[in-house]
């Protein structure tokens, strides 16, 4: 049937069909203005505007003018307008949860908002930060453990630095374990530290009843603000991303960065000079060695599928990627980029003192000097020099004649040497294996009692020594990439 006859048979006339287009043409501009939100204001300190501060709605990125002013029309689906906090200023916070945004969801007309910052009284080119990965509380008991162990451990650590040392924190996702009522306890723990934390959304921080990924972060946003953003301290540009993509079925997700985020990041980085050190925090690691160790294909929920697109954007910079999620400690380095996948604050989900790879429960500590960063792993309730563990001969049941050594923060630039009765014997043998203590604590269907599905995991940071028949003592000397030496010894007989 021809189109004209079809319309006539339906009883419509050409004039009526033309009417909506006339309305659209005459009233479109007015309609759009009525439904727009224009946001304007200043980024300022002590009454003076701060120029060249990035202001964004999560899609567009603008700079404040030389008076610190900004003004733009917010994109329709924006939840927040926020700044990339500039270097040289204290981080604004609400009970030490970073507050760098104003909610705009559903607002129309004109919104006036000034971001008022406090200038630091110390140079921030030198500063430190910690990475708390997977605090992951599912019970009140878990929350109490966080407050009773990790918080005082961190406070004690800070006391070992000069009194004016700047610290901030990064909560690297899985702040809770699907129990959103414990966000309150997480926030209380952060407030107890007295350190401002920026937070990353994890797969256990998502709304599992949401229809699509677009709505999976509603509760997180109410608690912590945007899921992707940036900030600056000293010479470092920090970026936080949301790489947990919910696929609409409870507890199903993939590691994936949306186009919205990548497009925003591209604009954000246009304001960062090439060669700058950029620290990117996300929950799911972009890459790990786990598939190779386990001789399995890559798990879509275990790494970021489109990571190469991220790497391309980061190519002009010196990059450190910070991640969690796996409950093991590992790093890799390639060219301008290094990823630090952290052991967890909760260990094996608050069931024991170590993660499945034998890494003690704890957190990463990073010391920044200009554009350079040094780091170490801080085991909860242990001294900072606790960086390796030697097991007695035969404790690793699969290797009854050998001594096993776990050096959890090892990377390819460490050097390891072992001594028998004071005599150097060279480098111990590195081997992919399971930590023997983790086997004892977690292996099998009945262990651990609290969460029986936890199992030990293969790791590459295990080393093995075969002492001679008459050996009396074994010492291991581990030197990290910064030249710091750690030693542990054990008596054989």
Short mmCIF file of C-alpha atoms in Angstrom, two decimals:
data_model
loop_
_atom_site.label_atom_id
_atom_site.label_comp_id
_atom_site.label_asym_id
_atom_site.label_seq_id
_atom_site.Cartn_x
_atom_site.Cartn_y
_atom_site.Cartn_z
CA UNK A 1 0.00 0.00 0.00
CA UNK A 2 1.30 3.47 -0.84
CA UNK A 3 2.11 5.67 2.15
CA UNK A 4 -0.49 8.39 1.28
CA UNK A 5 -3.31 5.87 0.99
CA UNK A 6 -2.21 4.19 4.19
CA UNK A 7 -2.42 7.46 6.12
CA UNK A 8 -5.77 8.35 4.58
CA UNK A 9 -7.20 4.97 5.56
CA UNK A 10 -6.09 5.59 9.13
CA UNK A 11 -7.99 8.86 9.15
CA UNK A 12 -4.96 11.18 9.46
CA UNK A 13 -4.48 14.22 7.28
CA UNK A 14 -1.28 15.81 6.16
CA UNK A 15 -2.09 18.97 8.11
CA UNK A 16 -2.28 17.21 11.40
CA UNK A 17 0.96 15.39 10.73
CA UNK A 18 2.67 18.68 10.04
CA UNK A 19 1.58 20.22 13.34
CA UNK A 20 4.16 18.64 15.67
CA UNK A 21 7.03 19.81 13.50
CA UNK A 22 5.67 23.36 13.61
CA UNK A 23 5.49 23.20 17.39
CA UNK A 24 9.03 21.82 17.54
CA UNK A 25 10.41 24.53 15.29
CA UNK A 26 8.76 27.43 17.08
CA UNK A 27 9.14 26.32 20.68
CA UNK A 28 12.22 24.09 20.74
CA UNK A 29 14.61 26.74 22.03
CA UNK A 30 12.24 27.89 24.77
CA UNK A 31 11.48 24.30 25.76
CA UNK A 32 15.15 23.45 26.01
CA UNK A 33 15.91 26.53 28.12
CA UNK A 34 13.11 25.74 30.54
CA UNK A 35 14.55 22.27 31.08
CA UNK A 36 18.20 23.27 31.21
CA UNK A 37 20.34 23.76 34.26
CA UNK A 38 22.94 26.51 34.13
CA UNK A 39 25.50 26.25 36.88
CA UNK A 40 27.84 29.09 37.71
CA UNK A 41 30.06 30.25 40.48
CA UNK A 42 33.66 30.50 41.60
CA UNK A 43 36.47 28.32 42.80
CA UNK A 44 38.04 30.45 45.47
CA UNK A 45 40.19 30.68 48.58
CA UNK A 46 40.35 33.53 51.09
CA UNK A 47 38.01 35.54 48.89
CA UNK A 48 40.19 35.24 45.78
CA UNK A 49 39.36 33.23 42.68
CA UNK A 50 41.58 30.34 41.61
CA UNK A 51 42.26 30.23 37.87
CA UNK A 52 42.55 27.15 35.66
CA UNK A 53 40.70 24.73 37.91
CA UNK A 54 38.92 21.97 35.98
CA UNK A 55 35.13 21.92 36.54
CA UNK A 56 33.03 19.10 35.10
CA UNK A 57 29.59 17.53 34.98
CA UNK A 58 31.10 14.14 34.16
CA UNK A 59 30.89 14.79 30.43
CA UNK A 60 32.11 18.31 29.76
CA UNK A 61 35.29 19.71 31.30
CA UNK A 62 35.92 23.44 31.62
CA UNK A 63 38.56 25.63 33.24
CA UNK A 64 37.88 28.53 35.57
CA UNK A 65 38.88 31.92 34.16
CA UNK A 66 41.52 34.20 35.67
CA UNK A 67 38.99 35.29 38.30
CA UNK A 68 38.18 31.72 39.26
CA UNK A 69 34.76 31.90 37.62
CA UNK A 70 32.93 29.19 35.72
CA UNK A 71 29.56 28.94 33.99
CA UNK A 72 28.07 26.31 31.71
CA UNK A 73 24.91 24.44 30.82
CA UNK A 74 24.88 21.05 32.48
CA UNK A 75 24.27 17.95 30.39
CA UNK A 76 20.82 16.46 30.89
CA UNK A 77 21.79 13.25 32.70
CA UNK A 78 24.41 14.74 35.02
CA UNK A 79 24.25 13.84 38.71
CA UNK A 80 26.95 16.22 39.94
CA UNK A 81 29.03 19.22 39.08
CA UNK A 82 32.49 18.85 40.54
CA UNK A 83 36.04 20.11 40.46
CA UNK A 84 39.43 18.51 40.06
CA UNK A 85 40.80 19.82 43.34
CA UNK A 86 43.95 21.82 42.56
CA UNK A 87 47.38 21.27 44.06
CA UNK A 88 48.35 23.48 46.96
CA UNK A 89 44.97 23.31 48.71
CA UNK A 90 43.52 21.11 51.44
CA UNK A 91 41.00 18.51 50.38
CA UNK A 92 37.48 19.57 51.29
CA UNK A 93 35.69 16.80 53.16
CA UNK A 94 32.68 15.82 55.20
CA UNK A 95 33.88 13.80 58.19
CA UNK A 96 36.98 12.99 56.11
CA UNK A 97 35.06 11.66 53.12
CA UNK A 98 36.22 13.83 50.20
CA UNK A 99 33.61 16.44 49.23
CA UNK A 100 34.46 18.08 45.89
CA UNK A 101 31.02 18.13 44.24
CA UNK A 102 27.52 19.57 44.32
CA UNK A 103 24.50 17.37 43.45
CA UNK A 104 22.54 18.64 40.43
CA UNK A 105 20.32 15.69 39.54
CA UNK A 106 16.81 16.85 38.63
CA UNK A 107 17.59 20.55 39.08
CA UNK A 108 16.56 23.14 36.49
CA UNK A 109 17.10 26.85 36.00
CA UNK A 110 20.23 28.42 37.47
CA UNK A 111 22.34 27.05 40.27
CA UNK A 112 24.95 29.24 41.93
CA UNK A 113 27.68 27.32 43.70
CA UNK A 114 31.11 28.39 44.91
CA UNK A 115 33.79 25.83 45.72
CA UNK A 116 35.66 27.35 48.66
CA UNK A 117 39.09 25.85 49.33
CA UNK A 118 41.68 26.28 52.07
CA UNK A 119 45.25 26.93 51.06
CA UNK A 120 47.76 24.50 52.57
CA UNK A 121 50.38 25.93 54.90
CA UNK A 122 52.91 23.30 53.80
CA UNK A 123 54.36 22.33 50.44
CA UNK A 124 52.45 19.38 48.99
CA UNK A 125 55.16 18.27 46.56
CA UNK A 126 56.01 15.83 49.33
CA UNK A 127 53.03 13.84 50.57
CA UNK A 128 51.93 10.30 51.30
CA UNK A 129 48.84 8.27 50.66
CA UNK A 130 47.49 4.84 51.56
CA UNK A 131 45.37 2.43 49.56
CA UNK A 132 42.77 0.45 51.47
CA UNK A 133 41.52 -2.28 49.15
CA UNK A 134 38.49 -4.39 50.02
CA UNK A 135 37.52 -3.44 53.54
CA UNK A 136 34.47 -5.54 52.59
CA UNK A 137 32.37 -5.88 55.76
CA UNK A 138 29.35 -8.18 55.80
CA UNK A 139 28.70 -8.17 59.56
CA UNK A 140 28.92 -5.96 62.61
CA UNK A 141 31.87 -8.07 63.75
CA UNK A 142 33.74 -7.25 60.52
CA UNK A 143 33.10 -3.55 61.14
CA UNK A 144 34.46 -3.80 64.65
CA UNK A 145 37.60 -5.52 63.38
CA UNK A 146 38.20 -2.70 60.91
CA UNK A 147 37.88 -0.09 63.65
CA UNK A 148 39.84 -2.04 66.25
CA UNK A 149 42.79 -3.10 64.07
CA UNK A 150 43.26 -1.25 60.78
CA UNK A 151 42.37 2.22 62.07
CA UNK A 152 44.80 2.25 65.02
CA UNK A 153 47.46 0.61 62.85
CA UNK A 154 47.20 3.43 60.32
CA UNK A 155 47.23 6.07 63.04
CA UNK A 156 50.35 4.51 64.55
CA UNK A 157 51.98 4.45 61.11
CA UNK A 158 51.36 8.18 60.61
CA UNK A 159 53.06 8.92 63.92
CA UNK A 160 56.28 7.51 62.46
CA UNK A 161 56.42 10.38 59.96
CA UNK A 162 57.16 14.07 60.68
CA UNK A 163 54.21 15.83 62.29
CA UNK A 164 53.21 17.92 59.26
CA UNK A 165 53.36 15.09 56.73
CA UNK A 166 50.39 15.24 54.37
CA UNK A 167 48.39 12.03 54.02
CA UNK A 168 45.31 11.11 52.06
CA UNK A 169 43.60 7.79 51.52
CA UNK A 170 42.05 5.88 48.64
CA UNK A 171 39.30 3.38 49.45
CA UNK A 172 39.87 1.08 46.48
CA UNK A 173 36.41 -0.46 46.22
CA UNK A 174 34.34 -3.14 47.96
CA UNK A 175 34.03 -0.78 50.87
CA UNK A 176 31.30 -3.12 52.13
CA UNK A 177 30.05 -6.55 51.09
CA UNK A 178 26.60 -5.83 49.65
CA UNK A 179 25.39 -4.64 53.07
CA UNK A 180 24.85 -0.92 52.52
CA UNK A 181 24.00 -0.33 56.17
CA UNK A 182 27.72 -0.78 56.84
CA UNK A 183 28.65 2.25 54.76
CA UNK A 184 27.96 4.04 58.04
CA UNK A 185 30.64 1.99 59.78
CA UNK A 186 33.09 2.48 56.93
CA UNK A 187 32.60 6.22 57.21
CA UNK A 188 33.04 6.06 60.98
CA UNK A 189 36.34 4.21 60.51
CA UNK A 190 37.54 6.83 58.03
CA UNK A 191 36.58 9.65 60.41
CA UNK A 192 38.59 7.93 63.14
CA UNK A 193 41.75 8.12 60.99
CA UNK A 194 41.52 11.90 60.61
CA UNK A 195 42.63 11.51 56.98
CA UNK A 196 40.57 12.48 53.92
CA UNK A 197 39.69 9.47 51.77
CA UNK A 198 38.67 9.39 48.13
CA UNK A 199 36.59 6.33 47.31
CA UNK A 200 36.24 3.87 44.44
CA UNK A 201 33.11 1.85 43.69
CA UNK A 202 33.54 -1.93 43.80
CA UNK A 203 31.33 -4.78 42.67
CA UNK A 204 30.06 -5.21 46.24
CA UNK A 205 29.14 -1.51 46.46
CA UNK A 206 26.61 -1.70 43.59
CA UNK A 207 22.83 -1.72 43.63
CA UNK A 208 22.21 -5.32 42.58
CA UNK A 209 18.52 -4.77 41.85
CA UNK A 210 19.12 -2.05 39.29
CA UNK A 211 17.88 -2.58 35.75
CA UNK A 212 21.17 -1.73 34.04
CA UNK A 213 24.65 -0.50 34.84
CA UNK A 214 23.39 3.08 34.42
CA UNK A 215 21.57 2.82 37.76
CA UNK A 216 23.86 0.44 39.63
CA UNK A 217 25.72 3.19 41.52
CA UNK A 218 22.79 5.17 42.91
CA UNK A 219 23.45 4.25 46.55
CA UNK A 220 27.20 4.76 46.20
CA UNK A 221 26.63 8.21 44.71
CA UNK A 222 24.34 9.15 47.59
CA UNK A 223 27.08 8.14 50.03
CA UNK A 224 30.27 9.27 48.27
CA UNK A 225 29.50 11.36 45.18
CA UNK A 226 30.72 10.74 41.62
CA UNK A 227 32.15 7.36 40.62
CA UNK A 228 34.78 8.89 38.33
CA UNK A 229 36.72 12.10 38.91
CA UNK A 230 40.20 13.52 39.36
CA UNK A 231 42.16 15.60 41.85
CA UNK A 232 45.67 16.96 42.25
CA UNK A 233 48.24 17.05 44.99
CA UNK A 234 51.73 18.40 44.46
CA UNK A 235 52.99 17.33 41.05
CA UNK A 236 50.69 14.28 40.85
CA UNK A 237 47.40 14.07 38.97
CA UNK A 238 45.07 11.52 40.54
CA UNK A 239 42.21 9.85 38.66
CA UNK A 240 39.47 7.59 40.01
CA UNK A 241 37.48 5.39 37.62
CA UNK A 242 34.51 3.02 37.83
CA UNK A 243 35.45 -0.17 35.98
CA UNK A 244 32.72 -2.42 37.40
CA UNK A 245 30.08 -2.80 34.70
CA UNK A 246 26.88 -4.39 36.00
CA UNK A 247 25.11 -6.58 33.41
CA UNK A 248 21.66 -6.51 35.00
CA UNK A 249 21.73 -9.83 36.84
CA UNK A 250 22.50 -9.94 40.54
CA UNK A 251 26.24 -10.19 41.26
CA UNK A 252 27.13 -10.41 37.57
CA UNK A 253 29.54 -7.83 36.20
CA UNK A 254 32.50 -7.38 33.90
CA UNK A 255 35.60 -5.24 34.12
CA UNK A 256 34.84 -2.52 31.58
CA UNK A 257 35.22 1.24 31.18
CA UNK A 258 32.27 2.98 29.55
CA UNK A 259 32.62 5.41 26.67
CA UNK A 260 31.32 8.20 28.93
CA UNK A 261 34.27 7.71 31.27
CA UNK A 262 36.89 7.35 28.57
CA UNK A 263 35.59 10.46 26.77
CA UNK A 264 35.62 12.39 30.05
CA UNK A 265 39.12 11.13 30.89
CA UNK A 266 40.39 12.21 27.49
CA UNK A 267 39.18 15.76 28.21
CA UNK A 268 40.48 15.70 31.77
CA UNK A 269 43.94 14.66 30.63
CA UNK A 270 44.06 17.41 28.02
CA UNK A 271 44.61 19.73 30.98
CA UNK A 272 47.56 17.65 32.26
CA UNK A 273 51.03 18.18 30.80
CA UNK A 274 52.64 15.17 29.09
CA UNK A 275 55.24 13.55 31.32
CA UNK A 276 53.22 14.19 34.48
CA UNK A 277 52.90 11.33 36.95
CA UNK A 278 49.29 10.14 36.87
CA UNK A 279 47.89 7.80 39.52
CA UNK A 280 44.75 5.94 38.42
CA UNK A 281 42.61 4.13 41.01
CA UNK A 282 39.97 1.56 40.08
CA UNK A 283 38.61 -1.59 41.70
CA UNK A 284 39.00 -4.39 39.18
CA UNK A 285 42.63 -4.62 38.04
CA UNK A 286 43.26 -3.81 34.42
CA UNK A 287 45.44 -6.93 34.17
CA UNK A 288 46.86 -9.70 36.39
CA UNK A 289 48.92 -12.85 36.00
CA UNK A 290 46.17 -15.04 37.47
CA UNK A 291 44.94 -16.55 34.16
CA UNK A 292 48.49 -17.65 33.29
CA UNK A 293 49.11 -19.07 36.77
CA UNK A 294 45.84 -20.99 36.71
CA UNK A 295 46.15 -21.94 33.03
CA UNK A 296 42.71 -20.54 32.32
CA UNK A 297 41.24 -17.97 30.00
CA UNK A 298 40.87 -14.44 31.30
CA UNK A 299 37.79 -13.92 33.45
CA UNK A 300 35.67 -11.01 32.23
CA UNK A 301 34.99 -10.09 35.87
CA UNK A 302 38.66 -10.29 36.85
CA UNK A 303 40.29 -7.72 34.55
CA UNK A 304 39.29 -4.77 32.37
CA UNK A 305 38.27 -5.94 28.90
CA UNK A 306 38.99 -2.65 27.12
CA UNK A 307 42.13 -1.80 29.08
CA UNK A 308 44.14 -1.05 25.95
CA UNK A 309 41.89 1.94 25.28
CA UNK A 310 42.75 3.22 28.74
CA UNK A 311 46.45 2.57 28.21
CA UNK A 312 46.32 4.55 24.98
CA UNK A 313 44.94 7.62 26.76
CA UNK A 314 47.62 7.28 29.45
CA UNK A 315 50.51 6.79 27.02
CA UNK A 316 51.93 10.37 27.36
CA UNK A 317 52.26 10.08 31.15
CA UNK A 318 54.17 8.24 33.85
CA UNK A 319 51.43 6.03 35.25
CA UNK A 320 50.70 4.05 38.40
CA UNK A 321 47.45 2.06 38.39
CA UNK A 322 46.06 1.09 41.81
CA UNK A 323 43.56 -1.76 42.09
CA UNK A 324 42.01 -4.27 44.48
CA UNK A 325 39.33 -6.94 43.95
CA UNK A 326 41.51 -10.05 43.69
CA UNK A 327 42.46 -10.47 47.36
CA UNK A 328 46.08 -11.07 46.38
CA UNK A 329 49.13 -8.83 46.09
CA UNK A 330 50.81 -8.45 42.71
CA UNK A 331 52.36 -5.87 40.41
CA UNK A 332 53.38 -5.61 36.78
CA UNK A 333 55.34 -3.00 34.87
CA UNK A 334 55.53 -2.18 31.19
CA UNK A 335 57.16 0.95 29.76
CA UNK A 336 55.55 4.05 31.26
CA UNK A 337 53.05 2.08 33.31
CA UNK A 338 52.95 0.03 36.50
CA UNK A 339 49.94 -1.57 38.16
CA UNK A 340 49.77 -2.31 41.87
CA UNK A 341 47.09 -4.88 42.70
CA UNK A 342 46.73 -4.77 46.48
CA UNK A 343 46.26 -7.34 49.15
CA UNK A 344 43.22 -6.59 51.24
CA UNK A 345 42.42 -4.78 54.46
CA UNK A 346 40.07 -7.68 55.29
CA UNK A 347 42.58 -10.44 54.51
CA UNK A 348 40.47 -13.45 53.54
CA UNK A 349 37.17 -11.68 54.21
CA UNK A 350 37.93 -11.16 57.93
CA UNK A 351 38.45 -14.90 58.53
CA UNK A 352 42.19 -14.94 59.15
CA UNK A 353 45.42 -12.92 59.22
CA UNK A 354 46.43 -13.48 55.58
CA UNK A 355 44.99 -13.34 52.08
CA UNK A 356 44.71 -16.43 49.91
CA UNK A 357 48.22 -15.87 48.52
CA UNK A 358 49.77 -15.51 51.98
CA UNK A 359 49.92 -11.71 51.91
CA UNK A 360 49.13 -10.36 55.39
CA UNK A 361 45.97 -8.32 55.63
CA UNK A 362 47.01 -4.72 55.25
CA UNK A 363 47.32 -1.86 52.81
CA UNK A 364 49.64 -0.05 50.43
CA UNK A 365 51.66 2.98 51.57
CA UNK A 366 52.96 5.44 48.97
CA UNK A 367 55.52 8.19 49.58
CA UNK A 368 55.56 10.99 47.01
CA UNK A 369 58.47 13.33 46.39
CA UNK A 370 57.76 15.63 43.45
CA UNK A 371 56.93 13.37 40.53
CA UNK A 372 58.59 10.29 42.07
CA UNK A 373 56.76 7.67 44.12
CA UNK A 374 58.08 5.00 46.47
CA UNK A 375 55.89 2.39 48.08
CA UNK A 376 55.68 -0.55 50.45
CA UNK A 377 53.05 -2.88 51.85
CA UNK A 378 52.00 -2.33 55.46
CA UNK A 379 50.84 -5.48 57.25
CA UNK A 380 48.20 -4.70 59.85
CA UNK A 381 49.55 -4.85 63.40
CA UNK A 382 53.09 -5.55 62.15
CA UNK A 383 56.13 -3.29 61.86
CA UNK A 384 56.90 -1.67 58.51
CA UNK A 385 59.91 -3.96 58.01
CA UNK A 386 57.67 -7.05 58.02
CA UNK A 387 58.03 -7.80 54.31
CA UNK A 388 58.66 -11.55 54.12
CA UNK A 389 57.88 -14.79 55.92
CA UNK A 390 60.12 -17.88 56.13
CA UNK A 391 58.47 -21.25 56.75
CA UNK A 392 60.22 -24.15 58.52
CA UNK A 393 61.64 -26.91 56.38
CA UNK A 394 58.84 -29.25 55.31
CA UNK A 395 56.03 -26.88 56.27
CA UNK A 396 55.18 -26.70 52.56
CA UNK A 397 53.92 -30.27 52.28
CA UNK A 398 54.45 -30.43 48.52
CA UNK A 399 58.17 -29.68 49.03
CA UNK A 400 59.17 -31.61 52.20
CA UNK A 401 62.92 -31.03 51.81
CA UNK A 402 62.66 -27.31 51.22
CA UNK A 403 62.20 -24.02 53.03
CA UNK A 404 59.48 -21.78 51.56
CA UNK A 405 59.68 -17.98 51.62
CA UNK A 406 56.83 -15.59 50.84
CA UNK A 407 57.86 -12.05 49.78
CA UNK A 408 54.45 -10.56 49.11
CA UNK A 409 55.43 -7.17 47.70
CA UNK A 410 58.08 -8.62 45.41
CA UNK A 411 58.42 -7.31 41.89
CA UNK A 412 60.96 -7.92 39.13
CA UNK A 413 63.29 -5.19 40.43
CA UNK A 414 63.76 -6.81 43.83
CA UNK A 415 66.85 -8.94 44.48
CA UNK A 416 66.71 -12.01 46.74
CA UNK A 417 69.70 -13.76 48.32
CA UNK A 418 69.84 -16.64 50.79
CA UNK A 419 72.50 -17.70 53.26
CA UNK A 420 73.17 -21.07 54.87
CA UNK A 421 75.02 -20.80 58.17
CA UNK A 422 76.22 -17.34 57.13
CA UNK A 423 77.44 -18.36 53.68
CA UNK A 424 75.77 -16.86 50.60
CA UNK A 425 74.09 -19.45 48.39
CA UNK A 426 72.77 -17.10 45.71
CA UNK A 427 69.19 -16.62 44.61
CA UNK A 428 66.43 -18.95 45.82
CA UNK A 429 64.20 -20.62 43.24
CA UNK A 430 61.05 -18.70 42.40
CA UNK A 431 58.07 -20.94 41.85
CA UNK A 432 54.34 -20.61 41.19
CA UNK A 433 52.75 -22.30 44.20
CA UNK A 434 50.31 -21.92 47.08
CA UNK A 435 51.38 -20.36 50.34
CA UNK A 436 51.65 -23.16 52.93
CA UNK A 437 49.99 -21.19 55.74
CA UNK A 438 47.10 -20.28 53.43
CA UNK A 439 46.71 -23.99 52.65
CA UNK A 440 46.57 -24.74 56.36
CA UNK A 441 44.00 -22.01 57.04
CA UNK A 442 41.75 -22.15 54.00
CA UNK A 443 42.10 -25.25 51.83
CA UNK A 444 39.24 -27.74 51.66
CA UNK A 445 35.44 -27.64 51.94
CA UNK A 446 35.38 -27.27 55.73
CA UNK A 447 37.80 -24.32 56.02
CA UNK A 448 37.60 -21.61 57.11
CA UNK A 449 34.56 -21.96 59.35
CA UNK A 450 33.24 -18.46 58.65
CA UNK A 451 33.29 -18.58 54.83
CA UNK A 452 33.96 -22.13 53.68
CA UNK A 453 34.29 -21.26 49.99
CA UNK A 454 37.58 -19.39 50.53
CA UNK A 455 40.59 -21.21 49.07
CA UNK A 456 44.32 -20.53 48.84
CA UNK A 457 45.48 -19.08 45.51
CA UNK A 458 48.54 -19.63 43.35
CA UNK A 459 51.12 -16.88 43.56
CA UNK A 460 54.43 -15.95 41.95
CA UNK A 461 55.96 -14.36 45.05
CA UNK A 462 57.02 -17.67 46.65
CA UNK A 463 60.67 -18.72 46.76
CA UNK A 464 62.16 -22.09 47.70
CA UNK A 465 65.46 -23.10 49.33
CA UNK A 466 66.89 -26.62 49.69
CA UNK A 467 69.28 -26.59 52.65
CA UNK A 468 72.13 -29.08 52.93
CA UNK A 469 71.82 -32.04 55.30
CA UNK A 470 73.91 -30.39 58.03
CA UNK A 471 72.52 -26.84 57.75
CA UNK A 472 71.72 -25.14 61.04
CA UNK A 473 70.31 -21.77 59.94
CA UNK A 474 68.84 -20.12 56.88
CA UNK A 475 68.72 -16.36 56.33
CA UNK A 476 66.98 -14.56 53.49
CA UNK A 477 67.96 -11.04 52.42
CA UNK A 478 65.44 -9.24 50.22
CA UNK A 479 66.27 -5.85 48.69
CA UNK A 480 63.41 -3.88 47.17
CA UNK A 481 63.64 -1.70 44.07
CA UNK A 482 64.48 1.33 46.23
CA UNK A 483 67.47 -0.33 47.90
CA UNK A 484 65.77 -1.04 51.22
CA UNK A 485 66.89 -4.33 52.77
CA UNK A 486 64.69 -6.77 54.70
CA UNK A 487 66.05 -9.87 56.41
CA UNK A 488 64.52 -12.86 58.12
CA UNK A 489 66.19 -16.00 59.49
CA UNK A 490 65.14 -19.41 60.72
CA UNK A 491 66.91 -22.23 62.56
CA UNK A 492 66.87 -25.60 60.82
CA UNK A 493 68.17 -27.61 63.75
#
